[in-house]
Coordinates of C-alpha atoms in Angstrom, one line a residue:
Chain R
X263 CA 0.0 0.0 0.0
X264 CA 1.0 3.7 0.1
X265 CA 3.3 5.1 2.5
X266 CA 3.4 8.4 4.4
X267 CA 2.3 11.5 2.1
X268 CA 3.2 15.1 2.6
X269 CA 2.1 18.3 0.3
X270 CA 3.6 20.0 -0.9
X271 CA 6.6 19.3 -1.4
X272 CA 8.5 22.4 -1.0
X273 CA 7.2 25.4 0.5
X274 CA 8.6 29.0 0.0
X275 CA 6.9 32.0 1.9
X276 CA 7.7 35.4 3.2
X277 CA 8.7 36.7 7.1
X278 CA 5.1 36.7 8.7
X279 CA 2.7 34.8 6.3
X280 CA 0.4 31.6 7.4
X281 CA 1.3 28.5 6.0
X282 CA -0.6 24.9 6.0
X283 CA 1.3 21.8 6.1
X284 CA -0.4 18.4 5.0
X285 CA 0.2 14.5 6.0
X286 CA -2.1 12.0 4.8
X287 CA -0.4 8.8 6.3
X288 CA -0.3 5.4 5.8
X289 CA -4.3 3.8 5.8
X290 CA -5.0 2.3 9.1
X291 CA -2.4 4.1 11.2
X292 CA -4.2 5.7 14.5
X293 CA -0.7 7.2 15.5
X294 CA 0.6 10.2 13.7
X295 CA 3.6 12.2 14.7
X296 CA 5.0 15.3 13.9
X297 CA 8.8 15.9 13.6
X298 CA 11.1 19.2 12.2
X299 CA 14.5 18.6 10.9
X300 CA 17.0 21.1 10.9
X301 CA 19.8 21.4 8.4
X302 CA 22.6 18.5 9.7
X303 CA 20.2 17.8 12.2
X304 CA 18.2 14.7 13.9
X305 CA 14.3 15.0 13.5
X306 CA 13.1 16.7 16.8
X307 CA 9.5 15.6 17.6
X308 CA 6.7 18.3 17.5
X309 CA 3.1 16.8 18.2
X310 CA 1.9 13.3 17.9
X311 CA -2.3 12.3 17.4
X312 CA -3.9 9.6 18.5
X313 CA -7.1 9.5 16.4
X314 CA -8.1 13.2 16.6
X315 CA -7.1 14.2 19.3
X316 CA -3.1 15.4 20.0
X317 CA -2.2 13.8 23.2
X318 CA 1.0 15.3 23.2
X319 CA 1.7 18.7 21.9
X320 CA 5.1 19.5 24.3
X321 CA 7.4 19.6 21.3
X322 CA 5.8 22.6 19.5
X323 CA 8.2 25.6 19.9
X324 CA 5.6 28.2 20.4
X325 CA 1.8 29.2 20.4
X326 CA 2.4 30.2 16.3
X327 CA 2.5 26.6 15.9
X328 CA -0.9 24.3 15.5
X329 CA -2.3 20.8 14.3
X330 CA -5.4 19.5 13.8
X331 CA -6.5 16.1 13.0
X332 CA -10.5 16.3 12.5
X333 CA -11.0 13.0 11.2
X334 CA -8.4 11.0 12.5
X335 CA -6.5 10.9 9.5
X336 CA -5.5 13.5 7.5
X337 CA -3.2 16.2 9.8
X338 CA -2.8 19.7 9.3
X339 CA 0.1 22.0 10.9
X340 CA -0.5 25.2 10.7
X341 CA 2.5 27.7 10.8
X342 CA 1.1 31.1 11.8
X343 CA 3.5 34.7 11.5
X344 CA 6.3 32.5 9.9
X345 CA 9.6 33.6 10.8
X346 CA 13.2 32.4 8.9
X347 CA 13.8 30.4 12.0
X348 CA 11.0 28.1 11.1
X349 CA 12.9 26.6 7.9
X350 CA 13.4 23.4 8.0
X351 CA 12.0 19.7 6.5
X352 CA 8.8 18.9 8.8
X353 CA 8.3 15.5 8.6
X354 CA 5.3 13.4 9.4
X355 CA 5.3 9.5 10.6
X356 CA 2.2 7.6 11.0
X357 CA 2.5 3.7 13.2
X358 CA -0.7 1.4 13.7
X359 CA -1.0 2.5 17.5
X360 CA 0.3 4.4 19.8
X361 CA 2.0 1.5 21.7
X362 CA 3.6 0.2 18.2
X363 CA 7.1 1.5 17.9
X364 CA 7.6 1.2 14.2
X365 CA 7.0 4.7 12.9
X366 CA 6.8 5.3 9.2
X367 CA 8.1 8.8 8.0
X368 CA 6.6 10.7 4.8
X369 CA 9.6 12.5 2.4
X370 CA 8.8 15.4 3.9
X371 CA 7.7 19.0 3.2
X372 CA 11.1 21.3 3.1
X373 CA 9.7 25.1 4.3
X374 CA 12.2 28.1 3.5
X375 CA 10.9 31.2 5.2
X376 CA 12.6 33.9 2.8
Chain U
X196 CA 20.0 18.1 27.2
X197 CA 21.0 15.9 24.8
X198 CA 19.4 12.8 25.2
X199 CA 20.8 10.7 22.8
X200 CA 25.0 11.1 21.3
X201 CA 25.9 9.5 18.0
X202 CA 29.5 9.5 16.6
X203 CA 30.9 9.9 14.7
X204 CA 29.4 12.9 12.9
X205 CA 31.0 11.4 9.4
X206 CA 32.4 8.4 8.3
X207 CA 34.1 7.1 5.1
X208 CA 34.5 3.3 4.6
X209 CA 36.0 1.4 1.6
X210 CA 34.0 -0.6 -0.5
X211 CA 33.7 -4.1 1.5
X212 CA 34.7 -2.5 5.0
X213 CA 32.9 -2.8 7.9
X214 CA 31.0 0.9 9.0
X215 CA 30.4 1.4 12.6
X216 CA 28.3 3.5 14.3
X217 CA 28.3 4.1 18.2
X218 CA 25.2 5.5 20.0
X219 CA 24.4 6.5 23.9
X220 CA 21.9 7.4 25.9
X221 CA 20.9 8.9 29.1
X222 CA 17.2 7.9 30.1
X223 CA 17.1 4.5 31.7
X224 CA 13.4 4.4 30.7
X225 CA 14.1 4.1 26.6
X226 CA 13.3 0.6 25.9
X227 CA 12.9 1.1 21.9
X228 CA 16.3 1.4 20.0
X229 CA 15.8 1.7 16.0
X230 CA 18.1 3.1 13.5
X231 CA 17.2 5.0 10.3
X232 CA 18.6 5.7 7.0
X233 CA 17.7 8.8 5.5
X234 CA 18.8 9.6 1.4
X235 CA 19.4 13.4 0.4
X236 CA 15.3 15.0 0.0
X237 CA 13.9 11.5 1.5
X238 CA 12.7 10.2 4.9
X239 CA 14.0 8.7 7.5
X240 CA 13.6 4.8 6.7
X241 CA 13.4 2.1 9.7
X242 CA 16.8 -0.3 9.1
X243 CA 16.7 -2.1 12.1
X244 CA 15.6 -2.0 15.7
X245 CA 16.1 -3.6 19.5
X246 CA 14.5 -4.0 22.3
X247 CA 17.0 -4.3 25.7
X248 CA 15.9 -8.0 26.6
X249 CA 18.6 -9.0 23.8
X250 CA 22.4 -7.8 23.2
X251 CA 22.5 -8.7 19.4
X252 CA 20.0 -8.4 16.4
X253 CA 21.2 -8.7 13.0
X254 CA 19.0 -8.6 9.6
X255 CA 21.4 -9.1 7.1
X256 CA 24.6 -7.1 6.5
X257 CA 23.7 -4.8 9.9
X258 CA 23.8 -5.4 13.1
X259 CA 23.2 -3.7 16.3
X260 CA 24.9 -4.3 19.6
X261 CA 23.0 -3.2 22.8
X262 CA 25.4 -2.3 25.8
X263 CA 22.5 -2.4 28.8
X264 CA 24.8 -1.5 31.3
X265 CA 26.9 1.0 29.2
X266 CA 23.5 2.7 28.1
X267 CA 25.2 2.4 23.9
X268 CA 24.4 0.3 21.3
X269 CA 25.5 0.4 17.7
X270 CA 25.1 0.2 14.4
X271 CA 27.4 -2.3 12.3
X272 CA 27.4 -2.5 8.6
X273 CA 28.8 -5.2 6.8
X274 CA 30.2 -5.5 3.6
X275 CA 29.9 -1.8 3.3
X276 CA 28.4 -0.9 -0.3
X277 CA 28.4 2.1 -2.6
X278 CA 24.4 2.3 -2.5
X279 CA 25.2 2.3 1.8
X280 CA 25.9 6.0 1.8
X281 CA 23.7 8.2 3.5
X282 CA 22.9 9.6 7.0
X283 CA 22.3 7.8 9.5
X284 CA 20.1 8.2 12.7
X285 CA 20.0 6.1 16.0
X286 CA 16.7 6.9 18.0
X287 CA 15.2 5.8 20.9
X288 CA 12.2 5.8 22.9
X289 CA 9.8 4.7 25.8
X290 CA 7.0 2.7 24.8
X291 CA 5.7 2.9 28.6
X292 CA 5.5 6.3 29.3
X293 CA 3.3 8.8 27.1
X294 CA 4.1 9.9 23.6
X295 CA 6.1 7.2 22.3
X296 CA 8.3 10.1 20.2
X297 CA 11.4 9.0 19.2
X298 CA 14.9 11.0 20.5
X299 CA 17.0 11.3 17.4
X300 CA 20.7 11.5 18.1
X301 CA 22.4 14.1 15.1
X302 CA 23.3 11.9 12.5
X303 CA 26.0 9.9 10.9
X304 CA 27.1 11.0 7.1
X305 CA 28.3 7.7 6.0
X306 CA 30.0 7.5 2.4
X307 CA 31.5 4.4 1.5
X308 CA 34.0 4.4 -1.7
X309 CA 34.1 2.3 -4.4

């Protein structure tokens, strides 16, 4: 089956604009996570869903920062008042459950705040 | 803090050497050890993974070591091929305690010469 997706691919916006990130992971997977890789960097985590809701939002940097997950599939993050420090590759991984280790990472969607 | 230490930050192996990487970490509670190879605009992609209760797994040309006591474990490639290069990530996390995110150590460029 399909693996992790992410749109788009690559992002470019301007200092203060609102940006929308998408995952659409793998069918079947309750779990999704969020993660933001820095250039030369290890993925740092961000948010992770289980169904809708986020149980665990302690990763996000600041308040600009926001994901949804209505339907307990699809996820969102939403970027608000972008700033150059926000570039980076966000990542998002999907795993059956919560308690399942395995995490499956989409390619990616690489966000250069000019 | 830095919860997880990889070295070395780079690495460059001859064709049909042996690549190793060395991993550490400081929370007694991680109980989850994969490793991930990630290609230039990919993903991070599972490679291999332990759990504590054993000291050795190996799926084909890699192998991991787990040090319990020592709190490393590491990443051995054998046979070390052309197509091998890319980064490399050890991980780890807690399937016990909320959020199973995974703690990424920094990386390991690994180029191996043909």
């Amino acid at each position: 089956g399909a693996g992790v997706s992410q749109t788009p691919s690559n992002k470019v916006t301007e200092k203060g604009k609102y940006v929308e990130l998408r995952c659409d992971p793998i069918s079947g997977h309750t779990a999704l996570y969020w993660y933001r890789q820095s250039l030369g960097q290890g993925p740092e985590f961000l948010i992770y869903f289980q169904g809708t809701g986020a149980a665990d939002d302690s990763g996000l940097p600041n308040d600009r920062f926001f994901a949804v997950r209505p339907e307990g599939s699809v996820s969102t993050l939403k970027i608000q008042r972008t700033e150059r420090g926000d570039s980076a590759v966000y990542l998002c991984a999907s795993s059956l459950a919560v308690s399942s280790s395995e995490q499956f990472f989409g390619p990616g969607t690489r966000l250069t705040v000019l | 803090q830095q919860q997880v230490k990889q070295s070395p930050q780079s690495l460059i192996v001859q064709k049909g050497g042996i690549s190793i990487i060395n991993c550490a970490y400081e929370n007694t509670a991680f109980d989850y050890f994969p490793w991930y190879q990630q290609f230039p605009g990919k993903g991070p992609a599972l490679l291999i993974a332990i759990r504590p209760d054993v000291s050795e797994k190996k799926e084909g040309r890699f192998t991991i070591s787990f040090n319990k006591s020592a709190k490393q474990f590491s990443l051995h490639i054998m046979d070390s091929q052309p197509g091998d290069s890319a980064t490399y990530f050890c991980a780890a996390s807690s399937e016990y305690q909320a959020g199973t995110a995974l703690i990424f150590g920094k990386g390991t460029t690994l180029s191996v010469s043909s």
